[in-house]
Amino acid sequence: MTSERTELAANLARVRERIDRAASRSARHPEDITLIAVSKTKSAAQIRALYDAGVRHFGENRIQEREAKLGHLSDLDATWHMIGHLQSNKSAKAVRLFDTVDSLDSVALAERLDRGKKDFNTEVTEGTEKNREERKGSAANPTAPLRVLIEVKLDPGESKSGIRAEDLAPLAHAVLPLPHLNLRGLMGVPPYFDDAEQARPYFRRLRQLRDAIRAETGNHLLPVLSMGMSHDFEVAIEEGATEIRIGTALFGEREKA
Ligand SMILES: *Cc1c(COP(=O)(O)O)cnc(C)c1O
């Protein structure tokens, strides 16, 4: 176990070093780039090792998996990101388990999350919260609006989550008035390229979409661009990423599902 903890800390140091270099190449500050450790398929012990080494943001892509690990991690003061496709019937759970939903991709989901957050807040303020132990342990104000990012589909060939670029403005306009959601920006996943340089136009496009939607919604700031994974995060940083989602480079390879 000790050697695994050492290895994870060394992986983290290498990733931080790469972030620093990419930031200085693009005249940016490394503190302006949030590292999200994507811990899907990884154990609570591995997550804790990275937490102890200084990581404060973690990403999971399945409700059940987050639930399964929660009991082992509820003492961590971390920010938990939902980064996978979320079914709207899981909204009530999602608002208890996550601080931010980075993969918002429909009006229906936004409305369910808003309602789920409202109900949750009522339980917290009235002290009638059921299943208190199911709630994430973060110290953030539990009744603050739920942070969300809209996921834009950057890869037309992939039919996974995310909305089409042409649906972005209508979705943003539907989300902004919802009182229990706080729209902060966009997330995107470009196609996989062996040469990460080829992902650059996709990252650039996400940034341009953000700039366009900012103008279109009356300069609502939308400061967050969540883009870049283990194999392409340096290019994403050069193109303006404010959050990068790193699994393999921190934890090592995942078992294939
Ligand atoms: C798995 C996953 C990641 C991390 O991928 P790595 O290549 O292991 O860094 C990032 N973002 C999303 C949405 C993921 O599902």
GROMACS .gro file of C-alpha atoms and ligand atoms in nm:
model
  272
    1MET     CA    1   0.000   0.000   0.000
    2THR     CA    2   0.276   0.241   0.094
    3SER     CA    3   0.444   0.195  -0.241
    4GLU     CA    4   0.114   0.254  -0.420
    5ARG     CA    5   0.067   0.578  -0.228
    6THR     CA    6   0.420   0.682  -0.322
    7GLU     CA    7   0.355   0.600  -0.685
    8LEU     CA    8   0.033   0.802  -0.692
    9ALA     CA    9   0.208   1.100  -0.534
   10ALA     CA   10   0.485   1.072  -0.797
   11ASN     CA   11   0.226   1.059  -1.078
   12LEU     CA   12   0.066   1.371  -0.934
   13ALA     CA   13   0.400   1.552  -0.924
   14ARG     CA   14   0.459   1.465  -1.290
   15VAL     CA   15   0.115   1.587  -1.395
   16ARG     CA   16   0.158   1.912  -1.199
   17GLU     CA   17   0.494   1.962  -1.368
   18ARG     CA   18   0.332   1.919  -1.710
   19ILE     CA   19   0.054   2.162  -1.614
   20ASP     CA   20   0.317   2.418  -1.508
   21ARG     CA   21   0.503   2.385  -1.838
   22ALA     CA   22   0.188   2.411  -2.052
   23ALA     CA   23   0.073   2.712  -1.848
   24SER     CA   24   0.402   2.896  -1.885
   25ARG     CA   25   0.410   2.823  -2.262
   26SER     CA   26   0.075   2.999  -2.290
   27ALA     CA   27   0.149   3.277  -2.037
   28ARG     CA   28  -0.109   3.146  -1.791
   29HIS     CA   29  -0.097   3.081  -1.418
   30PRO     CA   30  -0.106   2.716  -1.308
   31GLU     CA   31  -0.336   2.820  -1.019
   32ASP     CA   32  -0.599   2.911  -1.278
   33ILE     CA   33  -0.617   2.549  -1.393
   34THR     CA   34  -0.809   2.310  -1.169
   35LEU     CA   35  -0.696   1.950  -1.173
   36ILE     CA   36  -0.984   1.703  -1.150
   37ALA     CA   37  -0.869   1.349  -1.072
   38VAL     CA   38  -1.103   1.115  -1.259
   39SER     CA   39  -1.138   0.825  -1.018
   40LYS     CA   40  -1.385   0.600  -1.203
   41THR     CA   41  -1.300   0.230  -1.147
   42LYS     CA   42  -1.041   0.332  -0.883
   43SER     CA   43  -1.064   0.245  -0.514
   44ALA     CA   44  -1.141   0.469  -0.218
   45ALA     CA   45  -0.786   0.402  -0.091
   46GLN     CA   46  -0.636   0.530  -0.417
   47ILE     CA   47  -0.857   0.838  -0.405
   48ARG     CA   48  -0.753   0.905  -0.046
   49ALA     CA   49  -0.387   0.875  -0.142
   50LEU     CA   50  -0.426   1.151  -0.401
   51TYR     CA   51  -0.626   1.359  -0.156
   52ASP     CA   52  -0.347   1.326   0.098
   53ALA     CA   53  -0.104   1.435  -0.175
   54GLY     CA   54  -0.310   1.753  -0.228
   55VAL     CA   55  -0.581   1.683  -0.489
   56ARG     CA   56  -0.915   1.846  -0.397
   57HIS     CA   57  -1.131   1.776  -0.704
   58PHE     CA   58  -1.250   1.431  -0.812
   59GLY     CA   59  -1.464   1.316  -1.104
   60GLU     CA   60  -1.686   1.010  -1.132
   61ASN     CA   61  -1.909   0.910  -1.420
   62ARG     CA   62  -2.159   0.678  -1.250
   63ILE     CA   63  -2.399   0.744  -0.962
   64GLN     CA   64  -2.372   0.389  -0.827
   65GLU     CA   65  -1.996   0.399  -0.817
   66ARG     CA   66  -1.989   0.729  -0.628
   67GLU     CA   67  -2.244   0.587  -0.384
   68ALA     CA   68  -2.037   0.275  -0.328
   69LYS     CA   69  -1.724   0.472  -0.236
   70LEU     CA   70  -1.896   0.752  -0.045
   71GLY     CA   71  -1.897   0.584   0.295
   72HIS     CA   72  -1.519   0.550   0.280
   73LEU     CA   73  -1.460   0.911   0.177
   74SER     CA   74  -1.722   1.126   0.350
   75ASP     CA   75  -1.456   1.287   0.573
   76LEU     CA   76  -1.272   1.438   0.273
   77ASP     CA   77  -1.323   1.808   0.209
   78ALA     CA   78  -1.325   1.764  -0.167
   79THR     CA   79  -1.532   1.881  -0.463
   80TRP     CA   80  -1.706   1.599  -0.648
   81HIS     CA   81  -1.776   1.632  -1.018
   82MET     CA   82  -2.030   1.425  -1.212
   83ILE     CA   83  -1.869   1.392  -1.555
   84GLY     CA   84  -2.071   1.111  -1.713
   85HIS     CA   85  -2.410   1.101  -1.879
   86LEU     CA   86  -2.678   1.146  -1.613
   87GLN     CA   87  -3.029   1.008  -1.650
   88SER     CA   88  -3.284   1.258  -1.524
   89ASN     CA   89  -3.445   0.998  -1.292
   90LYS     CA   90  -3.115   0.998  -1.097
   91SER     CA   91  -3.130   1.373  -1.036
   92ALA     CA   92  -3.240   1.352  -0.672
   93LYS     CA   93  -2.941   1.130  -0.596
   94ALA     CA   94  -2.700   1.337  -0.802
   95VAL     CA   95  -2.765   1.654  -0.601
   96ARG     CA   96  -2.673   1.470  -0.279
   97LEU     CA   97  -2.367   1.298  -0.417
   98PHE     CA   98  -2.204   1.570  -0.627
   99ASP     CA   99  -2.108   1.936  -0.590
  100THR     CA  100  -2.121   1.994  -0.963
  101VAL     CA  101  -2.275   1.829  -1.267
  102ASP     CA  102  -2.035   1.892  -1.554
  103SER     CA  103  -2.229   1.689  -1.812
  104LEU     CA  104  -2.563   1.870  -1.832
  105ASP     CA  105  -2.710   1.790  -2.173
  106SER     CA  106  -3.086   1.851  -2.177
  107VAL     CA  107  -3.357   2.088  -2.057
  108ALA     CA  108  -3.537   1.794  -1.894
  109LEU     CA  109  -3.229   1.707  -1.690
  110ALA     CA  110  -3.178   2.072  -1.590
  111GLU     CA  111  -3.537   2.095  -1.467
  112ARG     CA  112  -3.511   1.770  -1.270
  113LEU     CA  113  -3.184   1.879  -1.111
  114ASP     CA  114  -3.334   2.216  -1.018
  115ARG     CA  115  -3.632   2.046  -0.853
  116GLY     CA  116  -3.410   1.787  -0.684
  117LYS     CA  117  -3.188   2.060  -0.543
  118LYS     CA  118  -3.488   2.256  -0.420
  119ASP     CA  119  -3.625   1.951  -0.235
  120PHE     CA  120  -3.284   1.874  -0.092
  121ASN     CA  121  -3.241   2.232   0.032
  122THR     CA  122  -3.581   2.216   0.201
  123GLU     CA  123  -3.482   1.897   0.381
  124VAL     CA  124  -3.154   2.050   0.495
  125THR     CA  125  -3.306   2.375   0.622
  126GLU     CA  126  -3.597   2.200   0.793
  127GLY     CA  127  -3.368   1.938   0.940
  128THR     CA  128  -3.579   1.660   0.790
  129GLU     CA  129  -3.308   1.526   0.565
  130LYS     CA  130  -3.344   1.154   0.510
  131ASN     CA  131  -3.036   0.939   0.458
  132ARG     CA  132  -2.800   1.208   0.583
  133GLU     CA  133  -2.515   0.960   0.552
  134GLU     CA  134  -2.569   0.946   0.177
  135ARG     CA  135  -2.466   1.307   0.140
  136LYS     CA  136  -2.126   1.414   0.020
  137GLY     CA  137  -1.903   1.527   0.301
  138SER     CA  138  -1.776   1.849   0.149
  139ALA     CA  139  -1.773   2.157   0.365
  140ALA     CA  140  -1.929   2.376   0.096
  141ASN     CA  141  -2.264   2.532   0.185
  142PRO     CA  142  -2.500   2.242   0.109
  143THR     CA  143  -2.788   2.467   0.002
  144ALA     CA  144  -2.592   2.684  -0.242
  145PRO     CA  145  -2.712   2.645  -0.603
  146LEU     CA  146  -2.577   2.338  -0.778
  147ARG     CA  147  -2.294   2.422  -1.014
  148VAL     CA  148  -2.349   2.292  -1.366
  149LEU     CA  149  -2.156   2.290  -1.694
  150ILE     CA  150  -2.320   2.221  -2.027
  151GLU     CA  151  -2.150   1.939  -2.214
  152VAL     CA  152  -2.113   2.010  -2.583
  153LYS     CA  153  -2.059   1.725  -2.825
  154LEU     CA  154  -1.731   1.801  -3.002
  155ASP     CA  155  -1.705   1.470  -3.183
  156PRO     CA  156  -1.985   1.428  -3.435
  157GLY     CA  157  -1.890   1.062  -3.482
  158GLU     CA  158  -1.942   0.978  -3.116
  159SER     CA  159  -2.300   0.935  -2.999
  160LYS     CA  160  -2.218   0.963  -2.628
  161SER     CA  161  -2.336   1.246  -2.404
  162GLY     CA  162  -2.335   1.615  -2.487
  163ILE     CA  163  -2.558   1.842  -2.691
  164ARG     CA  164  -2.502   1.962  -3.045
  165ALA     CA  165  -2.353   2.310  -3.076
  166GLU     CA  166  -2.675   2.442  -3.230
  167ASP     CA  167  -2.868   2.339  -2.917
  168LEU     CA  168  -2.634   2.520  -2.681
  169ALA     CA  169  -2.803   2.862  -2.681
  170PRO     CA  170  -3.155   2.727  -2.616
  171LEU     CA  171  -3.028   2.507  -2.333
  172ALA     CA  172  -2.829   2.792  -2.175
  173HIS     CA  173  -3.137   3.015  -2.191
  174ALA     CA  174  -3.342   2.743  -2.021
  175VAL     CA  175  -3.085   2.687  -1.744
  176LEU     CA  176  -3.001   3.046  -1.651
  177PRO     CA  177  -3.339   3.130  -1.490
  178LEU     CA  178  -3.349   2.811  -1.278
  179PRO     CA  179  -3.292   2.932  -0.920
  180HIS     CA  180  -3.118   2.623  -0.785
  181LEU     CA  181  -2.866   2.582  -1.066
  182ASN     CA  182  -2.561   2.795  -1.131
  183LEU     CA  183  -2.440   2.767  -1.490
  184ARG     CA  184  -2.065   2.822  -1.492
  185GLY     CA  185  -1.939   2.710  -1.832
  186LEU     CA  186  -1.889   2.427  -2.076
  187MET     CA  187  -1.735   2.082  -2.090
  188GLY     CA  188  -1.626   1.896  -2.402
  189VAL     CA  189  -1.447   1.580  -2.512
  190PRO     CA  190  -1.277   1.591  -2.853
  191PRO     CA  191  -1.221   1.275  -3.059
  192TYR     CA  192  -0.918   1.069  -2.959
  193PHE     CA  193  -0.606   1.136  -3.165
  194ASP     CA  194  -0.266   0.970  -3.119
  195ASP     CA  195  -0.124   1.313  -3.193
  196ALA     CA  196  -0.287   1.544  -2.937
  197GLU     CA  197  -0.208   1.843  -3.156
  198GLN     CA  198  -0.496   1.734  -3.377
  199ALA     CA  199  -0.738   1.795  -3.090
  200ARG     CA  200  -0.648   2.165  -3.085
  201PRO     CA  201  -0.923   2.285  -3.325
  202TYR     CA  202  -1.184   2.106  -3.109
  203PHE     CA  203  -1.064   2.279  -2.792
  204ARG     CA  204  -1.055   2.609  -2.973
  205ARG     CA  205  -1.409   2.553  -3.092
  206LEU     CA  206  -1.535   2.494  -2.738
  207ARG     CA  207  -1.376   2.819  -2.627
  208GLN     CA  208  -1.535   3.004  -2.918
  209LEU     CA  209  -1.874   2.851  -2.837
  210ARG     CA  210  -1.834   2.975  -2.481
  211ASP     CA  211  -1.746   3.324  -2.603
  212ALA     CA  212  -2.047   3.324  -2.835
  213ILE     CA  213  -2.288   3.210  -2.566
  214ARG     CA  214  -2.145   3.467  -2.326
  215ALA     CA  215  -2.229   3.743  -2.573
  216GLU     CA  216  -2.564   3.588  -2.654
  217THR     CA  217  -2.676   3.563  -2.289
  218GLY     CA  218  -2.593   3.924  -2.207
  219ASN     CA  219  -2.241   3.863  -2.084
  220HIS     CA  220  -2.323   3.603  -1.825
  221LEU     CA  221  -1.962   3.517  -1.745
  222LEU     CA  222  -1.932   3.137  -1.793
  223PRO     CA  223  -1.567   3.129  -1.685
  224VAL     CA  224  -1.524   2.752  -1.684
  225LEU     CA  225  -1.392   2.546  -1.974
  226SER     CA  226  -1.355   2.182  -1.871
  227MET     CA  227  -1.145   2.024  -2.144
  228GLY     CA  228  -0.838   1.804  -2.173
  229MET     CA  229  -0.766   1.448  -2.056
  230SER     CA  230  -0.446   1.250  -1.991
  231HIS     CA  231  -0.330   1.242  -2.351
  232ASP     CA  232  -0.422   1.593  -2.461
  233PHE     CA  233  -0.446   1.823  -2.157
  234GLU     CA  234  -0.142   2.031  -2.247
  235VAL     CA  235  -0.300   2.137  -2.576
  236ALA     CA  236  -0.627   2.206  -2.390
  237ILE     CA  237  -0.443   2.434  -2.143
  238GLU     CA  238  -0.286   2.621  -2.434
  239GLU     CA  239  -0.637   2.671  -2.571
  240GLY     CA  240  -0.777   2.808  -2.245
  241ALA     CA  241  -0.890   2.511  -2.031
  242THR     CA  242  -0.967   2.613  -1.674
  243GLU     CA  243  -1.037   2.256  -1.560
  244ILE     CA  244  -0.871   1.939  -1.685
  245ARG     CA  245  -1.002   1.588  -1.617
  246ILE     CA  246  -0.718   1.341  -1.564
  247GLY     CA  247  -0.758   0.970  -1.496
  248THR     CA  248  -0.487   0.750  -1.647
  249ALA     CA  249  -0.192   0.986  -1.596
  250LEU     CA  250  -0.270   0.998  -1.222
  251PHE     CA  251  -0.402   0.653  -1.139
  252GLY     CA  252  -0.253   0.440  -1.416
  253GLU     CA  253  -0.447   0.244  -1.680
  254ARG     CA  254  -0.805   0.139  -1.608
  255GLU     CA  255  -0.924  -0.218  -1.651
  256LYS     CA  256  -1.126  -0.234  -1.971
  257ALA     CA  257  -1.496  -0.252  -1.894
  258LIG     C1  258  -1.260   0.882  -1.815
  258LIG     C2  259  -1.280   1.026  -1.842
  258LIG     C3  260  -1.173   1.117  -1.831
  258LIG     C4  261  -1.031   1.077  -1.796
  258LIG     O1  262  -0.969   1.011  -1.902
  258LIG     P1  263  -0.812   0.976  -1.903
  258LIG     O2  264  -0.781   0.959  -2.046
  258LIG     O3  265  -0.795   0.849  -1.825
  258LIG     O4  266  -0.740   1.090  -1.841
  258LIG     C5  267  -1.201   1.250  -1.855
  258LIG     N1  268  -1.325   1.293  -1.889
  258LIG     C6  269  -1.429   1.208  -1.900
  258LIG     C7  270  -1.563   1.262  -1.939
  258LIG     C8  271  -1.410   1.072  -1.878
  258LIG     O5  272  -1.514   0.989  -1.892
   0.00000   0.00000   0.00000
